[in-house]
Coordinates of C-alpha atoms in Angstrom, one line a residue:
M1309 CA 17.2 22.5 43.7
T1310 CA 14.7 24.6 45.8
Q1311 CA 11.1 24.5 46.6
T1312 CA 9.1 26.7 44.2
P1313 CA 8.8 30.2 45.7
Q1314 CA 5.4 30.8 47.2
R1315 CA 4.7 34.4 46.2
P1316 CA 1.0 35.3 46.5
L1317 CA -0.8 33.9 43.5
R1318 CA -4.4 33.7 42.2
V1319 CA -5.1 30.0 42.8
L1320 CA -8.0 27.8 41.6
A1321 CA -8.3 24.9 44.0
A1322 CA -9.9 21.8 42.6
M1323 CA -12.1 20.5 45.4
S1324 CA -13.4 17.0 45.0
G1325 CA -15.3 17.0 48.2
G1326 CA -12.7 14.8 49.9
V1327 CA -10.3 15.6 52.8
D1328 CA -7.1 15.9 50.7
S1329 CA -8.3 18.6 48.4
A1330 CA -10.0 20.5 51.2
V1331 CA -6.8 20.6 53.3
A1332 CA -4.8 21.5 50.2
A1333 CA -7.1 24.5 49.5
A1334 CA -6.9 25.5 53.2
R1335 CA -3.1 25.4 53.2
A1336 CA -3.0 27.4 49.9
A1337 CA -5.2 30.1 51.5
E1338 CA -3.2 30.1 54.7
A1339 CA 0.0 30.6 52.7
G1340 CA -1.5 33.9 51.6
H1341 CA -2.7 33.0 48.1
D1342 CA -5.9 34.4 46.7
V1343 CA -7.8 31.1 46.5
T1344 CA -11.1 30.2 44.7
G1345 CA -12.5 26.7 45.1
V1346 CA -14.1 24.8 42.2
H1347 CA -15.8 21.5 42.1
L1348 CA -15.8 19.7 38.8
A1349 CA -19.1 18.1 37.9
L1350 CA -17.9 15.2 35.8
S1351 CA -20.9 12.9 35.8
A1352 CA -23.8 13.6 33.5
N1353 CA -26.2 11.9 36.0
P1354 CA -24.7 12.4 39.4
Q1355 CA -26.1 10.3 42.2
S1356 CA -27.3 11.8 45.4
F1357 CA -25.0 9.8 47.6
R1358 CA -21.7 7.9 47.4
T1359 CA -21.4 4.2 47.8
G1360 CA -19.1 4.0 50.8
A1361 CA -15.6 4.8 49.5
R1362 CA -16.6 4.2 45.9
G1363 CA -17.5 6.8 43.3
C1364 CA -17.1 10.6 43.2
C1365 CA -18.7 13.6 41.6
T1366 CA -22.0 13.0 43.4
I1367 CA -24.3 15.7 44.6
E1368 CA -23.1 14.9 48.1
D1369 CA -19.4 15.5 47.0
S1370 CA -20.4 18.9 45.6
R1371 CA -22.1 19.9 48.8
D1372 CA -19.1 18.7 50.9
A1373 CA -16.8 20.8 48.8
R1374 CA -19.0 23.8 49.1
R1375 CA -19.2 23.5 52.9
A1376 CA -15.4 23.1 53.1
A1377 CA -14.9 26.3 51.0
D1378 CA -17.3 28.1 53.3
V1379 CA -15.2 27.1 56.4
I1380 CA -12.0 28.1 54.7
G1381 CA -13.6 31.4 53.7
I1382 CA -13.0 31.2 49.9
P1383 CA -15.4 31.7 46.9
F1384 CA -16.7 28.5 45.4
Y1385 CA -18.1 27.4 42.1
V1386 CA -19.2 24.3 40.3
W1387 CA -18.0 23.8 36.8
D1388 CA -19.7 21.3 34.5
L1389 CA -17.0 19.3 32.6
A1390 CA -19.1 16.2 32.2
E1391 CA -19.1 16.1 28.4
R1392 CA -15.3 16.7 28.2
F1393 CA -14.8 14.0 30.9
R1394 CA -17.0 11.5 29.0
E1395 CA -15.1 12.1 25.7
D1396 CA -11.6 12.2 27.0
V1397 CA -11.6 9.8 29.9
V1398 CA -14.7 7.4 29.9
E1399 CA -14.8 6.8 26.1
D1400 CA -11.0 6.4 26.0
F1401 CA -11.2 3.9 28.8
V1402 CA -13.8 1.8 27.0
A1403 CA -12.0 2.0 23.6
E1404 CA -8.7 0.9 25.2
Y1405 CA -10.4 -2.2 26.8
E1406 CA -12.1 -3.0 23.6
A1407 CA -8.7 -3.0 21.9
G1408 CA -7.3 -5.4 24.5
R1409 CA -5.3 -2.9 26.4
T1410 CA -5.4 -1.8 30.1
P1411 CA -5.7 1.9 30.5
N1412 CA -5.3 4.1 33.6
P1413 CA -8.1 6.6 33.7
C1414 CA -6.5 8.7 36.5
L1415 CA -3.6 9.6 34.3
R1416 CA -5.9 10.5 31.5
C1417 CA -8.1 12.7 33.8
N1418 CA -5.0 14.5 35.1
E1419 CA -3.7 15.1 31.5
K1420 CA -7.0 16.0 29.8
I1421 CA -9.2 17.4 32.6
K1422 CA -7.5 18.8 35.6
F1423 CA -4.4 20.1 33.9
A1424 CA -5.8 20.8 30.4
A1425 CA -9.5 21.7 30.4
L1426 CA -9.5 23.1 33.9
L1427 CA -6.1 24.7 33.7
D1428 CA -6.9 26.3 30.3
K1429 CA -10.1 27.8 31.7
A1430 CA -8.3 29.0 34.9
L1431 CA -5.6 30.8 32.9
A1432 CA -8.2 32.4 30.7
L1433 CA -9.9 33.8 33.8
G1434 CA -6.6 35.2 35.1
F1435 CA -5.6 32.5 37.6
D1436 CA -1.9 31.7 38.1
A1437 CA -2.1 28.1 39.2
V1438 CA -4.4 25.1 39.8
C1439 CA -4.1 23.5 43.2
T1440 CA -5.0 19.9 43.9
G1441 CA -4.7 17.4 46.8
H1442 CA -2.2 15.2 45.1
Y1443 CA 0.8 14.0 47.0
A1444 CA 3.7 15.2 44.8
T1445 CA 6.1 18.1 44.8
V1446 CA 7.0 20.8 42.3
V1447 CA 10.4 22.3 42.7
T1448 CA 12.7 24.7 40.8
G1449 CA 15.8 23.0 39.3
A1450 CA 19.2 24.5 39.1
D1451 CA 18.4 25.7 35.5
G1452 CA 15.4 27.6 36.8
N1453 CA 12.9 25.2 35.2
R1454 CA 10.0 23.5 37.1
E1455 CA 10.4 19.9 38.0
L1456 CA 7.9 17.3 39.3
H1457 CA 9.3 15.1 42.1
R1458 CA 7.9 12.4 44.3
A1459 CA 6.1 13.4 47.5
S1460 CA 8.2 13.5 50.7
D1461 CA 6.3 10.5 52.0
M1462 CA 6.8 7.7 49.5
A1463 CA 3.9 5.8 51.1
K1464 CA 1.4 8.4 49.8
D1465 CA 3.3 9.5 46.6
Q1466 CA 1.0 10.1 43.6
S1467 CA 3.6 11.3 41.1
Y1468 CA 3.0 8.3 38.9
V1469 CA -0.5 9.6 37.9
L1470 CA 1.0 13.0 37.3
G1471 CA 3.7 11.8 35.0
V1472 CA 1.7 13.0 32.0
L1473 CA 2.1 16.7 32.9
D1474 CA 4.3 18.7 30.6
E1475 CA 6.5 21.7 31.4
R1476 CA 3.8 24.2 30.8
Q1477 CA 1.3 22.4 33.0
L1478 CA 3.9 22.1 35.8
A1479 CA 4.5 25.8 35.6
H1480 CA 0.9 26.3 36.8
A1481 CA 0.5 23.4 39.2
M1482 CA 0.5 23.5 43.0
F1483 CA 0.5 20.5 45.4
P1484 CA 0.4 21.8 49.0
L1485 CA 0.4 18.3 50.5
G1486 CA 3.4 16.9 48.7
D1487 CA 6.3 18.3 50.7
T1488 CA 5.2 17.4 54.3
L1489 CA 5.9 14.2 56.1
T1490 CA 2.4 13.7 57.5
T1491 CA 0.3 10.5 57.7
K1492 CA -3.2 10.4 56.4
D1493 CA -4.4 10.3 60.0
E1494 CA -2.5 13.6 60.6
I1495 CA -4.2 15.1 57.5
R1496 CA -7.5 14.1 58.9
A1497 CA -6.6 15.5 62.3
E1498 CA -5.6 18.8 60.5
A1499 CA -8.9 18.9 58.7
E1500 CA -10.7 18.4 62.0
R1501 CA -8.7 21.2 63.7
R1502 CA -9.7 23.4 60.7
G1503 CA -13.3 22.6 61.3
L1504 CA -13.7 20.7 58.0
A1505 CA -16.5 18.2 58.1
V1506 CA -14.8 16.0 55.6
A1507 CA -12.2 15.0 58.1
K1508 CA -13.7 11.5 58.6
K1509 CA -15.0 11.1 55.0
P1510 CA -13.8 7.8 53.4
D1511 CA -11.2 8.1 50.6
S1512 CA -12.4 7.4 47.1
H1513 CA -10.8 4.4 45.4
D1514 CA -11.0 2.2 42.3
I1515 CA -12.3 3.9 39.2
C1516 CA -14.3 7.0 40.1
F1517 CA -16.9 6.6 37.3
I1518 CA -17.7 3.0 38.1
A1519 CA -19.2 3.5 41.6
D1520 CA -20.2 -0.2 42.1
G1521 CA -16.7 -1.5 41.3
D1522 CA -18.1 -3.8 38.5
T1523 CA -15.7 -2.9 35.7
Q1524 CA -16.7 -5.9 33.6
G1525 CA -20.4 -5.1 33.9
F1526 CA -19.7 -1.5 33.0
L1527 CA -17.7 -2.5 29.9
A1528 CA -20.3 -5.1 28.9
D1529 CA -23.1 -2.5 29.0
R1530 CA -21.1 -0.3 26.6
L1531 CA -19.6 -2.9 24.3
G1532 CA -22.8 -4.6 23.3
G1533 CA -23.3 -7.2 26.0
R1534 CA -21.2 -10.2 27.0
A1535 CA -19.7 -12.0 24.0
E1536 CA -18.7 -15.6 24.9
G1537 CA -15.2 -16.6 23.8
D1538 CA -12.5 -19.2 24.5
I1539 CA -9.8 -19.3 27.2
L1540 CA -6.8 -21.1 25.7
D1541 CA -3.5 -22.4 27.2
E1542 CA -0.2 -21.6 25.6
S1543 CA -0.5 -24.6 23.2
G1544 CA -3.8 -23.3 21.9
T1545 CA -5.9 -25.9 23.7
K1546 CA -9.3 -24.6 25.0
V1547 CA -9.4 -24.8 28.8
G1548 CA -12.5 -22.7 29.4
T1549 CA -14.8 -19.9 28.2
H1550 CA -15.4 -16.3 29.1
E1551 CA -18.1 -13.7 28.7
G1552 CA -16.0 -11.0 27.0
A1553 CA -12.2 -10.6 26.6
F1554 CA -12.6 -7.0 27.6
G1555 CA -13.2 -8.2 31.2
F1556 CA -9.6 -9.4 31.6
T1557 CA -6.2 -7.8 32.2
I1558 CA -2.7 -9.2 31.7
G1559 CA -1.5 -10.9 34.9
Q1560 CA -5.0 -11.5 36.2
R1561 CA -5.3 -14.7 38.3
K1562 CA -8.8 -14.5 39.9
G1563 CA -12.1 -14.9 38.1
L1564 CA -10.8 -17.1 35.3
R1565 CA -13.3 -19.9 36.1
I1566 CA -11.2 -22.6 34.4
G1567 CA -12.9 -25.9 35.1
H1568 CA -9.7 -28.0 35.7
P1569 CA -6.3 -27.4 37.1
A1570 CA -3.1 -27.0 35.0
P1571 CA -1.0 -30.1 34.4
D1572 CA 1.5 -28.9 37.0
G1573 CA -1.2 -28.0 39.5
K1574 CA 0.0 -24.4 39.7
P1575 CA -2.2 -21.3 39.2
R1576 CA -2.7 -19.8 35.8
Y1577 CA -2.6 -16.2 34.8
V1578 CA -3.8 -14.2 31.9
L1579 CA -0.9 -13.9 29.4
D1580 CA -2.6 -12.4 26.4
I1581 CA -5.9 -10.9 25.3
S1582 CA -7.0 -11.0 21.6
P1583 CA -10.0 -8.8 20.9
V1584 CA -9.9 -9.8 17.3
N1585 CA -11.0 -13.4 17.9
N1586 CA -12.2 -12.8 21.5
T1587 CA -9.8 -15.2 23.1
V1588 CA -7.9 -15.1 26.3
T1589 CA -4.6 -17.0 26.7
V1590 CA -3.5 -18.2 30.1
G1591 CA -0.4 -19.8 31.5
P1592 CA 2.1 -20.1 34.4
A1593 CA 3.4 -17.1 36.3
E1594 CA 6.9 -17.3 34.9
A1595 CA 5.4 -16.8 31.4
L1596 CA 4.6 -13.2 32.5
D1597 CA 8.3 -12.3 32.9
V1598 CA 8.9 -9.1 30.8
T1599 CA 12.4 -8.1 29.9
A1600 CA 11.7 -5.1 27.7
L1601 CA 8.9 -2.9 26.2
T1602 CA 8.1 -0.2 23.8
A1603 CA 5.9 2.7 24.7
I1604 CA 4.3 5.4 22.6
K1605 CA 2.8 8.9 23.1
P1606 CA 5.6 10.1 25.4
R1607 CA 5.0 13.1 27.6
W1608 CA 7.9 14.8 29.3
C1609 CA 8.0 16.7 32.5
G1610 CA 10.6 19.1 31.1
T1611 CA 13.2 18.6 28.4
P1612 CA 13.0 15.2 26.6
P1613 CA 16.0 12.9 27.3
S1614 CA 18.6 12.6 24.6
G1615 CA 20.4 9.3 24.0
P1616 CA 20.1 6.2 26.1
G1617 CA 20.0 6.6 29.9
T1618 CA 19.6 4.7 33.1
Y1619 CA 16.5 5.4 35.2
T1620 CA 14.1 3.7 37.5
A1621 CA 10.6 3.0 36.2
Q1622 CA 7.2 2.6 37.8
L1623 CA 4.5 0.6 36.0
R1624 CA 1.5 0.9 38.3
A1625 CA 0.1 3.6 40.5
H1626 CA 0.9 1.6 43.7
G1627 CA 3.8 -0.4 42.3
G1628 CA 7.5 -0.2 43.2
E1629 CA 10.5 1.0 41.2
T1630 CA 12.7 -1.1 38.9
E1631 CA 16.0 -0.2 37.3
V1632 CA 15.8 0.3 33.5
T1633 CA 17.7 1.6 30.5
A1634 CA 15.6 3.7 28.2
E1635 CA 16.1 5.5 24.8
L1636 CA 13.7 7.6 22.7
T1637 CA 13.8 6.8 19.0
D1638 CA 11.4 8.5 16.6
A1639 CA 8.8 9.2 19.3
T1640 CA 8.9 5.6 20.6
L1641 CA 10.4 4.9 24.0
H1642 CA 12.4 1.6 24.2
V1643 CA 12.8 0.3 27.8
A1644 CA 14.9 -2.6 28.9
F1645 CA 14.6 -4.0 32.5
A1646 CA 17.6 -4.9 34.6
E1647 CA 15.5 -7.8 36.0
P1648 CA 12.4 -9.3 34.6
V1649 CA 9.1 -7.8 35.8
R1650 CA 5.5 -9.2 35.8
G1651 CA 2.1 -7.8 35.3
V1652 CA 3.0 -5.5 32.4
A1653 CA 0.1 -4.8 30.0
P1654 CA -0.2 -2.7 26.9
G1655 CA -2.2 0.4 27.7
Q1656 CA -0.5 0.9 31.1
A1657 CA 1.8 3.9 31.6
V1658 CA 5.5 3.5 32.2
V1659 CA 6.8 6.5 34.2
L1660 CA 10.5 7.2 34.3
Y1661 CA 12.3 8.6 37.3
D1662 CA 15.8 10.1 37.8
G1663 CA 16.1 9.8 41.6
S1664 CA 13.0 11.5 42.9
R1665 CA 12.4 13.5 39.7
V1666 CA 9.8 12.5 37.3
V1667 CA 11.3 12.4 33.8
G1668 CA 8.1 11.6 31.9
S1669 CA 5.5 9.0 31.0
A1670 CA 4.6 6.9 27.9
T1671 CA 1.9 4.4 27.1
I1672 CA 3.1 0.8 26.8
A1673 CA 2.5 -0.6 23.3
T1674 CA 4.3 -3.9 23.2
T1675 CA 6.2 -6.2 25.6
V1676 CA 9.0 -8.6 25.2
R1677 CA 8.9 -11.7 27.4
R1678 CA 11.7 -13.9 28.6
E1679 CA 12.6 -16.4 25.8
R1680 CA 9.7 -15.1 23.6
A1681 CA 8.4 -11.9 22.1
A1682 CA 4.8 -10.9 22.4
A1683 CA 3.2 -7.9 20.8
G1684 CA 0.7 -6.2 23.0

């Protein structure tokens, strides 16, 4: 396979106001492409300033992106996609938690906003590609089709959150940072050499639309306040109370506020969340061992796989790989793990890899635990 040829293109560079997207836009322009910068206004009520490394889409971010575009010497615009973001990302996030699932809003944003709403508008305006600061690589396979691969530097790889991109979207995607073995410090040094003021700006982290990091408070405000419910052990015995099942995730250990220790004295973890009766079930770490799962709404980065196959799978944005066998049956992906894994929750994405190539992504619907089956 080869790197996708870099003939001159009309490129729309999504500029968040951070260092990665600024350097990506600068590299695209330096490569000879006709680049236009755009900042996506995704918040209906943007704050004037960020909270340290939390939040995004503030007025400050927009101004930082504009200043970077001026230094690079490219046109710059702000596009208001706040309503689309609210419907496709924020409301989906709240609905998933309300249903007892654990969503990944970054995947949804890439699927619905950056490579759907933004890409569609870009193509309608005559652009050839959308450029972002993600760490991943698009290459051309032996069959001439575009493929999504991991970044050259695994430590910064972000292909997991791009696993929702289909073949059409990949055909118009550009990731200038993905194929270089550079550390984040080197990216910042490059930004400084280019005169970009964002060189020392903190990276955003956590959920971008929850600037204070209080996910449970954010959900409580939108789901009608905190509804007290029971925390149960595996036998159904009440061991504590909570203020809303939506505030928990499978595998969670901290914040359970259980008044007395387990009989064996070991920590307890969230095993199941039931939004119907507002209960949370806890138990020992070994009860989290998952041997298989089913996943729905598959999206393929190219041709869907046919028949069973052996792959590696990633289950979290910063998680490692695990060997699996997987088969697609009637739009449902069945995945079996070579070794049990923990911390697998319905609503998360399972992303399949063939070597460094991203095969596709699907949303986890149910899990099978060692010596027992549990529907998600």
